XYZ file of C-alpha atoms in Angstrom:
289
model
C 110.289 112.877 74.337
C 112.638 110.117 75.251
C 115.721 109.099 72.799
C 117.630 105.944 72.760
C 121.383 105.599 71.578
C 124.535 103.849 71.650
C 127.678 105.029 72.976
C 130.657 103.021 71.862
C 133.410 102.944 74.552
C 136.938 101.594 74.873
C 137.529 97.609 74.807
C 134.633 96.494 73.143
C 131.424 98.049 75.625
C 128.695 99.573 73.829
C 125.942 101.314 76.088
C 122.857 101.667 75.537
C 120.927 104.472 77.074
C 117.730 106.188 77.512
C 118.227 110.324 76.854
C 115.236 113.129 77.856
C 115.099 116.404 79.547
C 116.450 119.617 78.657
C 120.353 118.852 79.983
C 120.878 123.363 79.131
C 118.821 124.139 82.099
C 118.200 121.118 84.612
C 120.202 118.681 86.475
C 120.983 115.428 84.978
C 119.390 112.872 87.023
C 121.266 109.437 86.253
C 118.826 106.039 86.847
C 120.622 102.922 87.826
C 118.692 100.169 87.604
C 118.950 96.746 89.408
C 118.434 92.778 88.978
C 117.233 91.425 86.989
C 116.442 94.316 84.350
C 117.381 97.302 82.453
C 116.594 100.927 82.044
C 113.002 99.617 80.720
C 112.146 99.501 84.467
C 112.143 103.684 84.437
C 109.880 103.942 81.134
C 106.961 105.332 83.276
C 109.411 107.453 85.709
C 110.878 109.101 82.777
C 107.852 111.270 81.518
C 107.100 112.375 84.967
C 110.682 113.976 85.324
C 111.606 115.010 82.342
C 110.282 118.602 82.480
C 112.334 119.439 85.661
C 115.606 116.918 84.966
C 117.738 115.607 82.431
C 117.647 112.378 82.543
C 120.246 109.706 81.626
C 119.050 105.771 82.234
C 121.479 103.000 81.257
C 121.652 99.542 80.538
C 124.103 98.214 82.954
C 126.937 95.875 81.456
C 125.710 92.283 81.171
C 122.291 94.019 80.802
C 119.486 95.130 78.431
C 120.694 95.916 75.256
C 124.053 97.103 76.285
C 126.575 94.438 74.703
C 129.821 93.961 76.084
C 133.279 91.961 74.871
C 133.499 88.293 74.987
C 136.059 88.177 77.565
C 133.964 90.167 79.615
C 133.852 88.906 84.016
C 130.938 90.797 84.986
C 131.862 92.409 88.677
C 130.631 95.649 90.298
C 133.716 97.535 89.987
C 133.749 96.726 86.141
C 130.185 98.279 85.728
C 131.181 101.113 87.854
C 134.033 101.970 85.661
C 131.551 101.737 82.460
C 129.084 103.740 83.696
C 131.839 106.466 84.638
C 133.191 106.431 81.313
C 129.787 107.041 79.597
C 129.542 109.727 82.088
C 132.748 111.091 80.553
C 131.508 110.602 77.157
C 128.448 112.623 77.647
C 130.724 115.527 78.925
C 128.561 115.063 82.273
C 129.851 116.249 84.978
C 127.344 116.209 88.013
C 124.526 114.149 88.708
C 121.853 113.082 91.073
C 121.654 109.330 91.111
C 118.682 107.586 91.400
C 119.828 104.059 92.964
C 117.581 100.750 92.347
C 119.114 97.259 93.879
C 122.043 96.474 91.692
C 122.170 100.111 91.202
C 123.064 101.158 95.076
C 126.376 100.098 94.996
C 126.888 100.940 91.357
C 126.466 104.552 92.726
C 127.929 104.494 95.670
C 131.579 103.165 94.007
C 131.061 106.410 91.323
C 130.629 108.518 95.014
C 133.937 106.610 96.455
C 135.609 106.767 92.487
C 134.574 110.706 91.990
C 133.419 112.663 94.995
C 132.053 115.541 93.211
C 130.422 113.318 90.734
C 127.601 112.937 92.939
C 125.419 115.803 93.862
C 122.134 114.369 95.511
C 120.613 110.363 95.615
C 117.254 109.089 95.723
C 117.545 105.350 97.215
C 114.722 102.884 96.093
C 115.277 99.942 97.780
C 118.563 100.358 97.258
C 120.718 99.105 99.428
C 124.106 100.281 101.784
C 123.522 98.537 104.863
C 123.890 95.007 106.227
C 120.382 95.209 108.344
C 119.258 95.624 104.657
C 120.018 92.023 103.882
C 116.814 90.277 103.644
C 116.581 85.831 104.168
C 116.271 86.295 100.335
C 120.359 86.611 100.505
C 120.597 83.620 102.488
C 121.881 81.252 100.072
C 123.735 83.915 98.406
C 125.727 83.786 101.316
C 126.271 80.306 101.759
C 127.719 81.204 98.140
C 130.317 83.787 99.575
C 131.706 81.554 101.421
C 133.100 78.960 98.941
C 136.286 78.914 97.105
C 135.890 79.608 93.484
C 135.616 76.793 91.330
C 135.646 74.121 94.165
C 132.480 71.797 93.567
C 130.889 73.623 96.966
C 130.747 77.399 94.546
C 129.799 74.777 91.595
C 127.087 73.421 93.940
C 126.383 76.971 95.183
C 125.820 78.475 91.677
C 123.853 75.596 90.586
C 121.544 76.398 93.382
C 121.221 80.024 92.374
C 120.168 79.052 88.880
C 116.472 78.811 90.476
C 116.869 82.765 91.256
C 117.401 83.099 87.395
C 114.017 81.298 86.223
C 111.190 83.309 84.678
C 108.942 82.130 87.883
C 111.511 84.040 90.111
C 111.315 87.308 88.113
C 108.023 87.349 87.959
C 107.837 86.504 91.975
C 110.202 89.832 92.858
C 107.625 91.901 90.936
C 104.391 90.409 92.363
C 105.252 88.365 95.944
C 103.509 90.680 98.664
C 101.267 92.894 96.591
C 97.768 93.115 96.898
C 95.384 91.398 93.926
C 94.791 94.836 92.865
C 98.004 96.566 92.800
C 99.494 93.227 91.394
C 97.054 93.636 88.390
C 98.783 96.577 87.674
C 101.805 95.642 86.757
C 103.122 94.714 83.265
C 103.713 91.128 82.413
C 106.089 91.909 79.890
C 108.164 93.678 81.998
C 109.337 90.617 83.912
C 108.860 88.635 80.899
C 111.694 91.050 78.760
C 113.684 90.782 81.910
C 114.207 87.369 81.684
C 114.263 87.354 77.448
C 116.986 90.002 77.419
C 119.217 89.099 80.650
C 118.845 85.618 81.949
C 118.546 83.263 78.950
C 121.289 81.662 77.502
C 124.510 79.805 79.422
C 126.548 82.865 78.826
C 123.876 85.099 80.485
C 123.360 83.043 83.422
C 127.100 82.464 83.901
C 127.372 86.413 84.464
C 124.238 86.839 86.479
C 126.048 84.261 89.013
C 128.697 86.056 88.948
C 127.649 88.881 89.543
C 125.602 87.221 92.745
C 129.210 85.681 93.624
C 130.767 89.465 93.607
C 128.210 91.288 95.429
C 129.934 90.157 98.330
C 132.686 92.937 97.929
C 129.935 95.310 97.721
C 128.707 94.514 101.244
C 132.369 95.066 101.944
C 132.320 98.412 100.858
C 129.139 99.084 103.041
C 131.582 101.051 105.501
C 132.610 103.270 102.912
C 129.505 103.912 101.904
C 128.266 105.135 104.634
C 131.494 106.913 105.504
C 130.833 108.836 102.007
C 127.428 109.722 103.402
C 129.004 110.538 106.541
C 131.237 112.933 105.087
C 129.042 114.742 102.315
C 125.794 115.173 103.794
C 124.695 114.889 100.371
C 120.964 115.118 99.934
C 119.354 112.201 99.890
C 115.373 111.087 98.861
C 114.885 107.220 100.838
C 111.776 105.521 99.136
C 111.040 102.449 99.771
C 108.023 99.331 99.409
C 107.677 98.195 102.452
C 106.548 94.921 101.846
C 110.098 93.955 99.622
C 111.212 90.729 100.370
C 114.661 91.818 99.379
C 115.499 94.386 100.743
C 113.379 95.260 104.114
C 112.684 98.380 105.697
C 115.556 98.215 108.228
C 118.220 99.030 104.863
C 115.552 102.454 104.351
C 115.961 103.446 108.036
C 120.049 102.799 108.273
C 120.276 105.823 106.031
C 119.428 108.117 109.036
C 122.249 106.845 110.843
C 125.013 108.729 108.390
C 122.116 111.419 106.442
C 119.905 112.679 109.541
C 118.699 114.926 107.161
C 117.549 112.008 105.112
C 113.515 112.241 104.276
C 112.482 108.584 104.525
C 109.142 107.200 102.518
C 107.968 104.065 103.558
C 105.483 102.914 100.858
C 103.721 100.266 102.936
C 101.825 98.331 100.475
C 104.791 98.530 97.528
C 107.383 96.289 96.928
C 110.600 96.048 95.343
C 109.643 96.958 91.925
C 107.585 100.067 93.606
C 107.807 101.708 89.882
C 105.389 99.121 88.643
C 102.558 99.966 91.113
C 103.407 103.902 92.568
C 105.398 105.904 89.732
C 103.402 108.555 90.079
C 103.737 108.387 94.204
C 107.658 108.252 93.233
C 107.751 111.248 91.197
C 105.666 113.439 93.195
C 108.563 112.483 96.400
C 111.167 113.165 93.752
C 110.173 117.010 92.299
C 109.211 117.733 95.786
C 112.746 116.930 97.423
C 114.789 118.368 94.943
């Protein structure tokens, strides 16, 4: 059975996580999730794993039901450093990561932060490498490239607000599946992701933000891989092939650094491949590890 709780940290962050899994005798698996939504995305992954793994799945900082101060700038490094200190609240010590969008480089800086922390990943259109970048990131780029608070980042951001509209949720979970498997997935997932995370000036504010500073993770795409590099660390790449996002070049770049990499292609799944092959995901998952 999964249980939900609260961990109150230092300077005002209170995470919210999901909890199942017997954490006596299996390895904690830790799911990241990505933009725009919380660890709701992993409520059918959870049951599937939960006999062989204990599982920890939280709401990122500036997402789901985690709250965070007032004065809170949401950047990459900042959620990093949360998620580490839950990590050391829960007395956890190892994990395998399981690494979802926004959650790829949230991993990767608790690899470059903590070596040992990191034991095994599972990349799901998660991303570590520039061939990754899909046209999607276009305009996010465009972004990069203006000074902070000059009206071309004003104009920028107000472009990006369109990324943030319930019509463009809904489009990352449905653009390039099939009438059938697109029937499949649940309305109010996309619909709670935009309720909980991108309504409200404050909200929005962060999420472009948070667009603005993904930049600096693309910077720390050579350290990445240089982690890989170095650890060998076992690594699951599964990936829907028809993401928009995040295209199959960023699943194959993983074999540069982990030969040893297994590499799914799931050519008819996109980048919410939970919604439509969970089951497909788990099976890769308890047969890997």
């Amino acid at each position: 059975m999964t249980t939900y709780h609260t961990a109150q940290l230092t300077n005002g962050f209170n995470v919210f996580y999901q909890e199942a899994g017997s954490r006596s005798s299996n390895p904690t698996l830790l799911l990241l999730h990505g933009f725009p939504s919380s660890s709701n995305q992993f409520r059918q992954l959870i049951p599937l794993l939960a006999d062989k793994y204990h599982i920890i799945a939280p709401d990122l900082p500036a997402f789901g039901l985690t709250t965070v101060p007032d004065n809170f700038v949401a950047s990459f490094a900042q959620i990093a450093n949360v998620i580490l200190e839950l990590l050391d609240h829960l007395k956890i010590e190892s994990v395998i990561t399981y690494t979802f969008d926004y959650g790829a480089p949230t991993a990767y800086r608790l690899a470059l932060l903590r070596p040992r922390l990191v034991k095994g990943l599972i990349a799901q259109n998660g991303n570590a490498y520039e061939e990754g970048l899909a046209s999607w990131w276009d305009p996010v780029k465009v972004y990069w490239k203006t000074e902070k608070g000059s009206d071309e980042w004003k104009q920028s951001r107000k472009i990006l607000t369109g990324a943030l509209s319930l019509d463009s949720v809904k489009g990352q979970y449905l653009d390039g599946l099939s009438e059938d498997l697109a029937s499949k997935v649940d309305a109010y997932a996309y619909t709670l992701d935009y309720i909980s995370n991108l309504t409200g000036e404050q909200k929005i504010e962060r999420q472009l933000d948070l667009f603005y500073d993904y930049q600096k993770n693309v910077e720390l795409y050579p350290q990445f891989q240089q982690f890989f590099r170095n650890s060998q660390i076992p690594a699951l790449v599964v990936w829907g092939g028809r993401d928009e996002i995040f295209p199959t070049p960023g699943a194959l770049a993983y074999k540069k650094d982990l030969p040893n990499a297994k590499v799914k292609i799931i050519e008819d799944g996109t980048h919410f491949l939970l919604e439509t092959h969970v089951k497909q995901v788990a099976k890769e998952i308890r047969e890997f590890f």
